PDB file of C-alpha atoms in Angstrom:
ATOM      1  CA  GLN L   1      43.957  14.243 -34.785  1.00  0.00           C
ATOM      2  CA  VAL L   2      40.364  14.005 -33.554  1.00  0.00           C
ATOM      3  CA  HIS L   3      39.104  15.355 -30.239  1.00  0.00           C
ATOM      4  CA  MET L   4      35.878  14.021 -28.745  1.00  0.00           C
ATOM      5  CA  VAL L   5      33.564  15.714 -26.229  1.00  0.00           C
ATOM      6  CA  GLU L   6      30.852  13.425 -24.874  1.00  0.00           C
ATOM      7  CA  SER L   7      27.725  14.289 -22.899  1.00  0.00           C
ATOM      8  CA  GLY L   8      24.117  13.309 -22.179  1.00  0.00           C
ATOM      9  CA  GLY L   9      24.320  10.679 -19.470  1.00  0.00           C
ATOM     10  CA  GLY L  10      22.085  10.687 -16.436  1.00  0.00           C
ATOM     11  CA  LEU L  11      19.768   8.744 -14.173  1.00  0.00           C
ATOM     12  CA  VAL L  12      16.424   7.497 -15.486  1.00  0.00           C
ATOM     13  CA  GLN L  13      13.773   5.003 -14.464  1.00  0.00           C
ATOM     14  CA  ALA L  14      13.382   1.736 -16.328  1.00  0.00           C
ATOM     15  CA  GLY L  15      11.454   2.338 -19.526  1.00  0.00           C
ATOM     16  CA  GLY L  16      12.745   5.882 -19.865  1.00  0.00           C
ATOM     17  CA  SER L  17      14.951   7.456 -22.500  1.00  0.00           C
ATOM     18  CA  LEU L  18      18.234   9.308 -22.838  1.00  0.00           C
ATOM     19  CA  ARG L  19      20.119  10.772 -25.772  1.00  0.00           C
ATOM     20  CA  LEU L  20      23.891  10.718 -25.696  1.00  0.00           C
ATOM     21  CA  SER L  21      25.919  13.008 -27.908  1.00  0.00           C
ATOM     22  CA  CYS L  22      29.557  13.169 -28.904  1.00  0.00           C
ATOM     23  CA  ALA L  23      30.948  16.260 -30.601  1.00  0.00           C
ATOM     24  CA  ALA L  24      34.149  15.756 -32.553  1.00  0.00           C
ATOM     25  CA  SER L  25      36.694  18.121 -34.029  1.00  0.00           C
ATOM     26  CA  GLY L  26      39.279  17.476 -36.706  1.00  0.00           C
ATOM     27  CA  ARG L  27      39.046  16.980 -40.466  1.00  0.00           C
ATOM     28  CA  ALA L  28      39.568  13.193 -40.234  1.00  0.00           C
ATOM     29  CA  TYR L  29      36.201  12.879 -38.481  1.00  0.00           C
ATOM     30  CA  ASN L  30      34.401  13.297 -41.829  1.00  0.00           C
ATOM     31  CA  ASN L  31      35.476   9.817 -42.939  1.00  0.00           C
ATOM     32  CA  ASN L  32      35.532   8.044 -39.597  1.00  0.00           C
ATOM     33  CA  VAL L  33      33.412   5.158 -38.454  1.00  0.00           C
ATOM     34  CA  MET L  34      31.870   6.148 -35.137  1.00  0.00           C
ATOM     35  CA  GLY L  35      31.011   3.704 -32.381  1.00  0.00           C
ATOM     36  CA  TRP L  36      29.503   3.597 -28.928  1.00  0.00           C
ATOM     37  CA  PHE L  37      30.871   1.294 -26.241  1.00  0.00           C
ATOM     38  CA  ARG L  38      29.816   0.725 -22.647  1.00  0.00           C
ATOM     39  CA  GLN L  39      31.383  -0.682 -19.521  1.00  0.00           C
ATOM     40  CA  ALA L  40      29.509  -1.810 -16.428  1.00  0.00           C
ATOM     41  CA  PRO L  41      31.243  -2.293 -13.058  1.00  0.00           C
ATOM     42  CA  GLY L  42      33.277  -5.490 -13.018  1.00  0.00           C
ATOM     43  CA  LYS L  43      32.690  -6.167 -16.708  1.00  0.00           C
ATOM     44  CA  GLU L  44      34.678  -5.763 -19.898  1.00  0.00           C
ATOM     45  CA  ARG L  45      34.040  -2.809 -22.163  1.00  0.00           C
ATOM     46  CA  GLU L  46      31.698  -3.892 -24.944  1.00  0.00           C
ATOM     47  CA  PHE L  47      30.628  -2.572 -28.316  1.00  0.00           C
ATOM     48  CA  VAL L  48      27.062  -1.262 -28.431  1.00  0.00           C
ATOM     49  CA  ALA L  49      26.479   0.446 -31.784  1.00  0.00           C
ATOM     50  CA  GLY L  50      28.396   1.775 -34.758  1.00  0.00           C
ATOM     51  CA  ILE L  51      27.776   3.908 -37.840  1.00  0.00           C
ATOM     52  CA  GLY L  52      29.685   4.365 -41.093  1.00  0.00           C
ATOM     53  CA  TRP L  53      31.038   7.596 -42.502  1.00  0.00           C
ATOM     54  CA  SER L  54      27.855   8.301 -44.470  1.00  0.00           C
ATOM     55  CA  GLY L  55      25.528   7.506 -41.565  1.00  0.00           C
ATOM     56  CA  SER L  56      23.731   4.860 -43.651  1.00  0.00           C
ATOM     57  CA  THR L  57      25.236   1.644 -42.245  1.00  0.00           C
ATOM     58  CA  PRO L  58      24.322   1.394 -38.564  1.00  0.00           C
ATOM     59  CA  TYR L  59      25.060  -1.763 -36.618  1.00  0.00           C
ATOM     60  CA  TYR L  60      23.846  -2.797 -33.150  1.00  0.00           C
ATOM     61  CA  ILE L  61      24.394  -5.618 -30.731  1.00  0.00           C
ATOM     62  CA  ASP L  62      21.340  -7.827 -30.315  1.00  0.00           C
ATOM     63  CA  SER L  63      20.509  -6.663 -26.795  1.00  0.00           C
ATOM     64  CA  VAL L  64      19.836  -3.069 -27.912  1.00  0.00           C
ATOM     65  CA  LYS L  65      18.258  -3.617 -31.338  1.00  0.00           C
ATOM     66  CA  GLY L  66      14.895  -1.898 -31.570  1.00  0.00           C
ATOM     67  CA  ARG L  67      15.626   0.257 -28.525  1.00  0.00           C
ATOM     68  CA  PHE L  68      18.775   2.234 -29.404  1.00  0.00           C
ATOM     69  CA  THR L  69      19.403   4.354 -32.480  1.00  0.00           C
ATOM     70  CA  ILE L  70      22.779   5.673 -33.565  1.00  0.00           C
ATOM     71  CA  SER L  71      22.862   8.688 -35.867  1.00  0.00           C
ATOM     72  CA  ARG L  72      25.345  11.173 -37.228  1.00  0.00           C
ATOM     73  CA  ASP L  73      25.227  14.857 -38.085  1.00  0.00           C
ATOM     74  CA  ARG L  74      28.176  15.513 -40.358  1.00  0.00           C
ATOM     75  CA  ALA L  75      27.562  19.265 -40.505  1.00  0.00           C
ATOM     76  CA  GLU L  76      27.882  19.477 -36.728  1.00  0.00           C
ATOM     77  CA  ASN L  77      30.521  16.715 -36.475  1.00  0.00           C
ATOM     78  CA  THR L  78      28.375  15.014 -33.884  1.00  0.00           C
ATOM     79  CA  VAL L  79      27.266  11.431 -33.311  1.00  0.00           C
ATOM     80  CA  TYR L  80      24.254  10.518 -31.172  1.00  0.00           C
ATOM     81  CA  LEU L  81      22.915   7.498 -29.372  1.00  0.00           C
ATOM     82  CA  GLN L  82      19.182   7.666 -28.705  1.00  0.00           C
ATOM     83  CA  MET L  83      18.349   5.133 -25.999  1.00  0.00           C
ATOM     84  CA  ASN L  84      14.709   4.203 -25.469  1.00  0.00           C
ATOM     85  CA  THR L  85      12.997   1.637 -23.253  1.00  0.00           C
ATOM     86  CA  LEU L  86      16.025   1.585 -21.001  1.00  0.00           C
ATOM     87  CA  LYS L  87      16.599  -1.386 -18.719  1.00  0.00           C
ATOM     88  CA  PRO L  88      18.635  -1.665 -15.504  1.00  0.00           C
ATOM     89  CA  GLU L  89      21.113  -3.861 -17.359  1.00  0.00           C
ATOM     90  CA  ASP L  90      21.887  -0.883 -19.613  1.00  0.00           C
ATOM     91  CA  THR L  91      23.550   0.834 -16.646  1.00  0.00           C
ATOM     92  CA  ALA L  92      27.169   1.552 -17.565  1.00  0.00           C
ATOM     93  CA  VAL L  93      29.648   4.214 -18.526  1.00  0.00           C
ATOM     94  CA  TYR L  94      29.128   4.916 -22.220  1.00  0.00           C
ATOM     95  CA  TYR L  95      32.025   5.913 -24.466  1.00  0.00           C
ATOM     96  CA  CYS L  96      32.091   7.434 -27.927  1.00  0.00           C
ATOM     97  CA  ALA L  97      34.896   6.267 -30.195  1.00  0.00           C
ATOM     98  CA  ALA L  98      36.159   7.058 -33.696  1.00  0.00           C
ATOM     99  CA  ASP L  99      37.821   4.699 -36.160  1.00  0.00           C
ATOM    100  CA  ALA L 100      39.888   6.834 -38.511  1.00  0.00           C
ATOM    101  CA  THR L 101      40.963   4.077 -40.921  1.00  0.00           C
ATOM    102  CA  SER L 102      38.023   1.741 -41.620  1.00  0.00           C
ATOM    103  CA  TRP L 103      35.091   2.102 -44.019  1.00  0.00           C
ATOM    104  CA  VAL L 104      33.058  -0.535 -42.178  1.00  0.00           C
ATOM    105  CA  VAL L 105      31.910  -0.785 -38.584  1.00  0.00           C
ATOM    106  CA  ARG L 106      34.234  -2.799 -36.376  1.00  0.00           C
ATOM    107  CA  THR L 107      33.420  -4.008 -32.878  1.00  0.00           C
ATOM    108  CA  THR L 108      36.810  -4.336 -31.169  1.00  0.00           C
ATOM    109  CA  ILE L 109      38.229  -1.710 -28.827  1.00  0.00           C
ATOM    110  CA  ASN L 110      41.632  -1.688 -30.520  1.00  0.00           C
ATOM    111  CA  ALA L 111      40.073  -0.696 -33.852  1.00  0.00           C
ATOM    112  CA  TYR L 112      39.220   2.778 -32.564  1.00  0.00           C
ATOM    113  CA  GLU L 113      41.852   5.493 -32.341  1.00  0.00           C
ATOM    114  CA  TYR L 114      39.948   8.288 -30.576  1.00  0.00           C
ATOM    115  CA  TRP L 115      37.748   8.166 -27.485  1.00  0.00           C
ATOM    116  CA  GLY L 116      35.490  10.427 -25.488  1.00  0.00           C
ATOM    117  CA  GLN L 117      35.767  10.761 -21.733  1.00  0.00           C
ATOM    118  CA  GLY L 118      32.728   8.611 -20.993  1.00  0.00           C
ATOM    119  CA  THR L 119      29.341   9.484 -19.544  1.00  0.00           C
ATOM    120  CA  GLN L 120      27.462   7.596 -16.840  1.00  0.00           C
ATOM    121  CA  VAL L 121      24.063   6.111 -17.626  1.00  0.00           C
ATOM    122  CA  THR L 122      22.133   4.746 -14.651  1.00  0.00           C
ATOM    123  CA  VAL L 123      18.761   3.037 -15.028  1.00  0.00           C
ATOM    124  CA  SER L 124      16.801   2.400 -11.842  1.00  0.00           C
ATOM    125  CA  SER L 125      14.285  -0.401 -11.360  1.00  0.00           C
TER     126      SER L 125
END
């Protein structure tokens, strides 16, 4: 069993930055793929970024490449999402998720067994 505690959301102006964090507990976390998803009002939840168990295989959707960075601190059992050059269209609730069974990053919601509570990111014009 893995428990996730997510934080770091807030309100920023366009062009600003935020760093999201997700602290996880449970031994299975050491071998999990970790992902970040987001959901804007009236839209489906979508995959944003993912990282393998070693932290060396990050994957991003095209709209955030070059702006967002996912990283992992295995000693602290924490995954981060550094978000730079934020745009209003990045506004959403962001969720951390853990895939306990895969060695590669997957992008579907059903692939992830454990989820954080979500944190609101709002980017003003």
